[in-house]
PDB file of C-alpha atoms and ligand atoms in Angstrom:
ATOM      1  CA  UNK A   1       5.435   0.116   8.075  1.00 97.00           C
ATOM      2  CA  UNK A   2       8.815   1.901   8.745  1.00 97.00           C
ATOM      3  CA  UNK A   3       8.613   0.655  12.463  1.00 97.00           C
ATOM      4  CA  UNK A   4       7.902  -2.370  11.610  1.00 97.00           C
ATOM      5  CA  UNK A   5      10.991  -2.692   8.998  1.00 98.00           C
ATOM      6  CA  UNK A   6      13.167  -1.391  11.074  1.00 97.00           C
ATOM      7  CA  UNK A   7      11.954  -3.991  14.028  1.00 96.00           C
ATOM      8  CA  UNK A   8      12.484  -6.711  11.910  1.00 96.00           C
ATOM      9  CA  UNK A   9      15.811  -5.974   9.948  1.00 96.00           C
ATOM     10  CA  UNK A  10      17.355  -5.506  13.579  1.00 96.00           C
ATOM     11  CA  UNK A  11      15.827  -8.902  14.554  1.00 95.00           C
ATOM     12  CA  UNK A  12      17.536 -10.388  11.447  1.00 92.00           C
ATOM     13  CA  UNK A  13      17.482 -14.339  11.221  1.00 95.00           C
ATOM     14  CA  UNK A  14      15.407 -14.626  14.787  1.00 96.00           C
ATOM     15  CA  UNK A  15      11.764 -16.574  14.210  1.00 97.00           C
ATOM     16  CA  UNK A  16       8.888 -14.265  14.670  1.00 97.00           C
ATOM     17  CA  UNK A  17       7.546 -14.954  17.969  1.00 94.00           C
ATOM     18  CA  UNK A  18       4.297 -14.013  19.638  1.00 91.00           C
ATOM     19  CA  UNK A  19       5.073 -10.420  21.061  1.00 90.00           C
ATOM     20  CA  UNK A  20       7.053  -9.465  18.283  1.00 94.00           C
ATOM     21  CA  UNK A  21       4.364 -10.054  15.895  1.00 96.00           C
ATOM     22  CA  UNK A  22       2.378  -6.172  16.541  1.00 97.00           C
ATOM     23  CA  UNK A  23       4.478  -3.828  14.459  1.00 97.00           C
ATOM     24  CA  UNK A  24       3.724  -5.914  11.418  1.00 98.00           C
ATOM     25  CA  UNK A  25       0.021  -6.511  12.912  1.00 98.00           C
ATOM     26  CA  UNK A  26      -0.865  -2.814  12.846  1.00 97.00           C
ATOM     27  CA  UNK A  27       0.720  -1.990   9.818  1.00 98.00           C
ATOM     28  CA  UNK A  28      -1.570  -4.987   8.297  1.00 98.00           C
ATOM     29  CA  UNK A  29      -4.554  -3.220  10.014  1.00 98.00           C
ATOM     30  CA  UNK A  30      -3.376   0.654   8.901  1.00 98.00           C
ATOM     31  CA  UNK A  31      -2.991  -0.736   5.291  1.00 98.00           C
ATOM     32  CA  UNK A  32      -6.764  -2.505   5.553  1.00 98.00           C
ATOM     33  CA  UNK A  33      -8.181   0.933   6.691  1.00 98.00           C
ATOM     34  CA  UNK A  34      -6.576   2.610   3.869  1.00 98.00           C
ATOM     35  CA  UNK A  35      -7.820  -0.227   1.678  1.00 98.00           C
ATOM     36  CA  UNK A  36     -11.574   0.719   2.775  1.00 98.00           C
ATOM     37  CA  UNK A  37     -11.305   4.267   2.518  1.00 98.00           C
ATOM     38  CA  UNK A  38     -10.078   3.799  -0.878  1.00 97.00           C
ATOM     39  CA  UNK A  39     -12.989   1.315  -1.708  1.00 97.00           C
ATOM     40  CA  UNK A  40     -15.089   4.013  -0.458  1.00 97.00           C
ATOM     41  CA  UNK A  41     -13.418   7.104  -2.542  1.00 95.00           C
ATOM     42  CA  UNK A  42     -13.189   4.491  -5.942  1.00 95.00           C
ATOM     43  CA  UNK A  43     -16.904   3.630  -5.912  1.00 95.00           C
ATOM     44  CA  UNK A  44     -18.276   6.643  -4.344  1.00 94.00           C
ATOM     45  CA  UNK A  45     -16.011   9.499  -5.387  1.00 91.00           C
ATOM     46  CA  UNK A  46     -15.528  11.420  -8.734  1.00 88.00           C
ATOM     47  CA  UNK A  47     -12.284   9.968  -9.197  1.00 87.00           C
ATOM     48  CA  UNK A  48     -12.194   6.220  -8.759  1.00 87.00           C
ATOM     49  CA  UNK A  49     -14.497   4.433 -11.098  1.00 89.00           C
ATOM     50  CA  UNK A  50     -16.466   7.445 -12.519  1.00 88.00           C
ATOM     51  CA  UNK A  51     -12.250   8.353 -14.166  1.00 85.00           C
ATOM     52  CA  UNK A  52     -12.145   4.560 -15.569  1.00 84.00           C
ATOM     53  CA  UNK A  53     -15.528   5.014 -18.049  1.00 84.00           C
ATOM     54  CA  UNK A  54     -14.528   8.650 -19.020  1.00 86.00           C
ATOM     55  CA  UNK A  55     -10.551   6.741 -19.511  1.00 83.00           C
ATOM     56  CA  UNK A  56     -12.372   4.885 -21.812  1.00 82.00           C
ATOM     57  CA  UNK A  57     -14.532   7.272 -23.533  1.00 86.00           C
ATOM     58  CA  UNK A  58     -11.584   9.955 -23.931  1.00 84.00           C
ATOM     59  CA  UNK A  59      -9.226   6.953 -24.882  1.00 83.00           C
ATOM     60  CA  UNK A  60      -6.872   8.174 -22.554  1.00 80.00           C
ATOM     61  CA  UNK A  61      -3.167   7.165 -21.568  1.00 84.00           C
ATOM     62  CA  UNK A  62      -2.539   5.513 -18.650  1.00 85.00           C
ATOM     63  CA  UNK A  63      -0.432   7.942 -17.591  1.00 85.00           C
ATOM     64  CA  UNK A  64      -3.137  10.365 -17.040  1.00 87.00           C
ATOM     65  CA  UNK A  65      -4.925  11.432 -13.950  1.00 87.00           C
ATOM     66  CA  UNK A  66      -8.090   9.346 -15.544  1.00 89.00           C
ATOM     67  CA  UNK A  67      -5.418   6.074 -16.153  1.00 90.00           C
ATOM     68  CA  UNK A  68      -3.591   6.609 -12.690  1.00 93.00           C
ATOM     69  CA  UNK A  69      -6.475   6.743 -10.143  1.00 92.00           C
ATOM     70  CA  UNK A  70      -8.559   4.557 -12.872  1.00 91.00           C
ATOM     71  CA  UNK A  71      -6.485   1.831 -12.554  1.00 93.00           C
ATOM     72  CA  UNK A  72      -3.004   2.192 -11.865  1.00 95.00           C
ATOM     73  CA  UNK A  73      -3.436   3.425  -8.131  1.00 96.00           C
ATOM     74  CA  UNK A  74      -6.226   0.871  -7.556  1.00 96.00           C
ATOM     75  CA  UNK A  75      -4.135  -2.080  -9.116  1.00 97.00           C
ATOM     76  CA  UNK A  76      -1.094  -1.057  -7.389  1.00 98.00           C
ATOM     77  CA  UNK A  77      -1.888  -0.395  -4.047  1.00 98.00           C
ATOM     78  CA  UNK A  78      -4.449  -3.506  -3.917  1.00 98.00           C
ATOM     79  CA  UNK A  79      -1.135  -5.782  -4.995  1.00 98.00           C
ATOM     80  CA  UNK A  80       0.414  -3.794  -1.856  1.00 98.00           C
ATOM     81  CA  UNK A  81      -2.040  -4.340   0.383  1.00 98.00           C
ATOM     82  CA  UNK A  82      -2.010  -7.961  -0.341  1.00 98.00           C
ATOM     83  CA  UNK A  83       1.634  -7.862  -0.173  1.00 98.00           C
ATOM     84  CA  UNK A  84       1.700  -6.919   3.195  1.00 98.00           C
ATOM     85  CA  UNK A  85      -1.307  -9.050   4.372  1.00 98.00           C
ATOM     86  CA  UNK A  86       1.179 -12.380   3.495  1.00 98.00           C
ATOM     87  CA  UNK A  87       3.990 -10.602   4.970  1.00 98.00           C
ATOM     88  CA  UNK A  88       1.388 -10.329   8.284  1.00 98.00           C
ATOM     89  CA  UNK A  89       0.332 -14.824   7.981  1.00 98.00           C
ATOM     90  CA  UNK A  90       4.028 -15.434   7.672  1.00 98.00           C
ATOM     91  CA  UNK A  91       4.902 -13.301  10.914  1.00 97.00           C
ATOM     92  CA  UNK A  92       1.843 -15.598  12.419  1.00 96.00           C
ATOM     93  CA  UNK A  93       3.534 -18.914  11.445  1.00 96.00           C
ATOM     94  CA  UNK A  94       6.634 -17.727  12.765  1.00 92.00           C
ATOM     95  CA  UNK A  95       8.822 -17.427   9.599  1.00 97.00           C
ATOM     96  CA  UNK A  96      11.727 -15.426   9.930  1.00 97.00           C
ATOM     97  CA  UNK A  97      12.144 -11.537  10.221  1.00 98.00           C
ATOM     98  CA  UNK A  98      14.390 -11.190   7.536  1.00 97.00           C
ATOM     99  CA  UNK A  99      11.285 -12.773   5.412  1.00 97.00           C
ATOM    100  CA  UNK A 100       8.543 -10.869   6.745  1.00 98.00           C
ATOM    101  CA  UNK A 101      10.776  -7.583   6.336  1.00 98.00           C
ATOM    102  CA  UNK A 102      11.368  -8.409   2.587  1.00 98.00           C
ATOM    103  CA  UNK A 103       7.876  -8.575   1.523  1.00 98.00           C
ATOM    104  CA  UNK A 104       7.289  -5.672   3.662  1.00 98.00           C
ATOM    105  CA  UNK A 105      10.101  -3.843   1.856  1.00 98.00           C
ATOM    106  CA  UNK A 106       8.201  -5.123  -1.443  1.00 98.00           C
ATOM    107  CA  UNK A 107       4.635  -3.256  -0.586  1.00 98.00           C
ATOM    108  CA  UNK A 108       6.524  -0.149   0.802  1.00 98.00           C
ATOM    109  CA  UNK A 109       8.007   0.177  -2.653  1.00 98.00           C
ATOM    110  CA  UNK A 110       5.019  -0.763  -4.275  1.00 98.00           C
ATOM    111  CA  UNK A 111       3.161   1.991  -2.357  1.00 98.00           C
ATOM    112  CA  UNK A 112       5.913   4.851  -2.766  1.00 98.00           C
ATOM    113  CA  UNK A 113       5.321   4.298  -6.818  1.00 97.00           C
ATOM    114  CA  UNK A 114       1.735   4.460  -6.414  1.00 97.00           C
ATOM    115  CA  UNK A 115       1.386   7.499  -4.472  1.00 96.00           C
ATOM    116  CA  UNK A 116       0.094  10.721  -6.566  1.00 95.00           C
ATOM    117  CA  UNK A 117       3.158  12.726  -5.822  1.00 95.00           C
ATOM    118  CA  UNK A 118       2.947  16.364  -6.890  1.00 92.00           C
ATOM    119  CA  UNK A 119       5.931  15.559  -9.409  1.00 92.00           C
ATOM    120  CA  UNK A 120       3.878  12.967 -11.381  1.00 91.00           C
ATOM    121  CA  UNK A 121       2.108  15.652 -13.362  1.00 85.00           C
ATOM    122  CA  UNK A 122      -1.226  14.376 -12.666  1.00 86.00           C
ATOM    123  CA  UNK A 123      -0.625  14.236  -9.234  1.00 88.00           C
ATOM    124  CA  UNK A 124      -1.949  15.588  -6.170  1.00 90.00           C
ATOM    125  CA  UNK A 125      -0.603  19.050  -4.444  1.00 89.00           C
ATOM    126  CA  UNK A 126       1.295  18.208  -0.753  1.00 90.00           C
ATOM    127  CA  UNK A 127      -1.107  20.460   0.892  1.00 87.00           C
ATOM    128  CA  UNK A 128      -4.553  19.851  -0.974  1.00 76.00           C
ATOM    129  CA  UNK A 129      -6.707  22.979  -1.486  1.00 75.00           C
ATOM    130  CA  UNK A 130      -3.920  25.390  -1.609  1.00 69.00           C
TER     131      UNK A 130
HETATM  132  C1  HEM B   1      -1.706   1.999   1.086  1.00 94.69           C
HETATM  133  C2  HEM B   1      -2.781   2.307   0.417  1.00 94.69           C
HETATM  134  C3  HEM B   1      -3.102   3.670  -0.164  1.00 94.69           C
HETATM  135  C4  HEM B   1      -2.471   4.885  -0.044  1.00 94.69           C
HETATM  136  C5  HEM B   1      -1.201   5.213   0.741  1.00 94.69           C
HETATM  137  C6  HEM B   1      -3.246   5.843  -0.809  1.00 94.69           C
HETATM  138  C7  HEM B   1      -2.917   7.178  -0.949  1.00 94.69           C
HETATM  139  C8  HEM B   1      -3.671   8.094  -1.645  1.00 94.69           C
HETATM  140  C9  HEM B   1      -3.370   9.506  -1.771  1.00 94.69           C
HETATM  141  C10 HEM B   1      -2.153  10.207  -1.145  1.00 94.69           C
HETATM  142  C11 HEM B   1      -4.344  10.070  -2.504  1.00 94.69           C
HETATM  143  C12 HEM B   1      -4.481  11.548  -2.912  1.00 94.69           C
HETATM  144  C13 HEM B   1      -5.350  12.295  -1.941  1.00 94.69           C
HETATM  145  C14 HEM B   1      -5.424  13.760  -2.324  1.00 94.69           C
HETATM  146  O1  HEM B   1      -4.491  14.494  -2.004  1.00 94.69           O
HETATM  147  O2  HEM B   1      -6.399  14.162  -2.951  1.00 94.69           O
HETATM  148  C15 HEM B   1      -5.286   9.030  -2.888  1.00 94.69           C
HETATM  149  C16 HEM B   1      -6.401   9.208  -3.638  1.00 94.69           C
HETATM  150  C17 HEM B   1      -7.233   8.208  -4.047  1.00 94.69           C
HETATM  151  N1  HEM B   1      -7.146   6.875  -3.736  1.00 94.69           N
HETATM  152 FE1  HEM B   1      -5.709   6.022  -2.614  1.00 94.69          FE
HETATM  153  N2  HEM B   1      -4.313   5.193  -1.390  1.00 94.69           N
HETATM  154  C18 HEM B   1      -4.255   3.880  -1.027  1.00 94.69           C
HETATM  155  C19 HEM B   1      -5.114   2.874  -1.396  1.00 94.69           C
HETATM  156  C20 HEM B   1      -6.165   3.032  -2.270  1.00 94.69           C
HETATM  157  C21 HEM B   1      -7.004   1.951  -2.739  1.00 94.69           C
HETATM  158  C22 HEM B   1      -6.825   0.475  -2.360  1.00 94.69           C
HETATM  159  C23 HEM B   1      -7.935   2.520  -3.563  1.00 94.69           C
HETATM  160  C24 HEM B   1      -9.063   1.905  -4.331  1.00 94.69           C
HETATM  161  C25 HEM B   1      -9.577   0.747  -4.059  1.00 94.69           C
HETATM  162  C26 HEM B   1      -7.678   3.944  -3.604  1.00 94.69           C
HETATM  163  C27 HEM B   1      -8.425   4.851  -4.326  1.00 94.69           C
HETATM  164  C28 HEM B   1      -8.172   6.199  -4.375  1.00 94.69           C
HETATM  165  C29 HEM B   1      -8.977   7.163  -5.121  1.00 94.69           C
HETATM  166  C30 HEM B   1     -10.224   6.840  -5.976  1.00 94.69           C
HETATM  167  C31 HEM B   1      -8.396   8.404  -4.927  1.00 94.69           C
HETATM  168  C32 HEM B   1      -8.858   9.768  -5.512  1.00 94.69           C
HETATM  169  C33 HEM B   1      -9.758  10.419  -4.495  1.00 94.69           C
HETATM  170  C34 HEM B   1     -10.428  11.674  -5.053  1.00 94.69           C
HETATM  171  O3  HEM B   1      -9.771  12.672  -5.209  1.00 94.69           O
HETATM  172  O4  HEM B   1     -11.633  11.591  -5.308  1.00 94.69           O
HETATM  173  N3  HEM B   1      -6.593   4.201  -2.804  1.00 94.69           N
HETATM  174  N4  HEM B   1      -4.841   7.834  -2.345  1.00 94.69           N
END
């Protein structure tokens, strides 16, 4: 996503044309990966839908680890992923960079919030297992 807002802000005002169009192709394809891994961890994992029924039975805040990868993370980083899938069908109908780079901007922003960082409290650990 970086690449791909840097590559744009430095093509400013200039349409999208064909061959300029594959930064903000792969980072549409990176995010859709993530998107299925995390389908995979929410529906299959401990942590993804099995938090959002015991979020409801504990009545827990949001602002728990139940409430953020409950709902929070899921919400957020869906909205981001979509985010960045118009940002991609814009680039395709040749809008301009600048537009393309702002939405991309948008769901980078979106994702930093939505990360677990290890200051959030209910966060993950950088280095997992450790
Ligand atoms: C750009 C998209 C995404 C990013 C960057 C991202 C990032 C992360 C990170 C860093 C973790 C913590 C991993 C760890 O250290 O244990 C995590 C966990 C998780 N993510 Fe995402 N995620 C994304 C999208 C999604 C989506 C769309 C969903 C659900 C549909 C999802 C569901 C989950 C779940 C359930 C966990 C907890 C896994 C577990 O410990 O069982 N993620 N994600």
């Amino acid at each position: 996503m970086l690449y791909a807002i840097i590559k744009g802000f430095q093509a400013g005002e200039r349409k999208v044309d064909d061959k300029e169009r594959c930064p903000y192709l792969i980072a549409m394809v990176v995010a859709h990966i993530q998107l299925l891994l995390g389908l995979g961890l929410y529906f299959m994992g401990e942590n993804g839908l099995t938090a959002l029924d015991s979020l409801f039975d504990a009545g827990a805040s949001l602002l728990s680890s139940l409430g953020f990868f409950g709902i929070i993370h899921f919400v957020l980083m869906v909205t981001a992923i979509t985010v960045i899938t118009k940002a991609h069908s814009l680039a395709k109908k040749n809008a301009t960079h600048r537009r393309v780079v702002h939405l991309m901007l948008l769901a980078l922003l979106i994702i930093l919030a939505a990360i677990p960082w290890p200051f959030y409290g209910y966060g993950r650990g950088f280095f997992p297992g450790t």
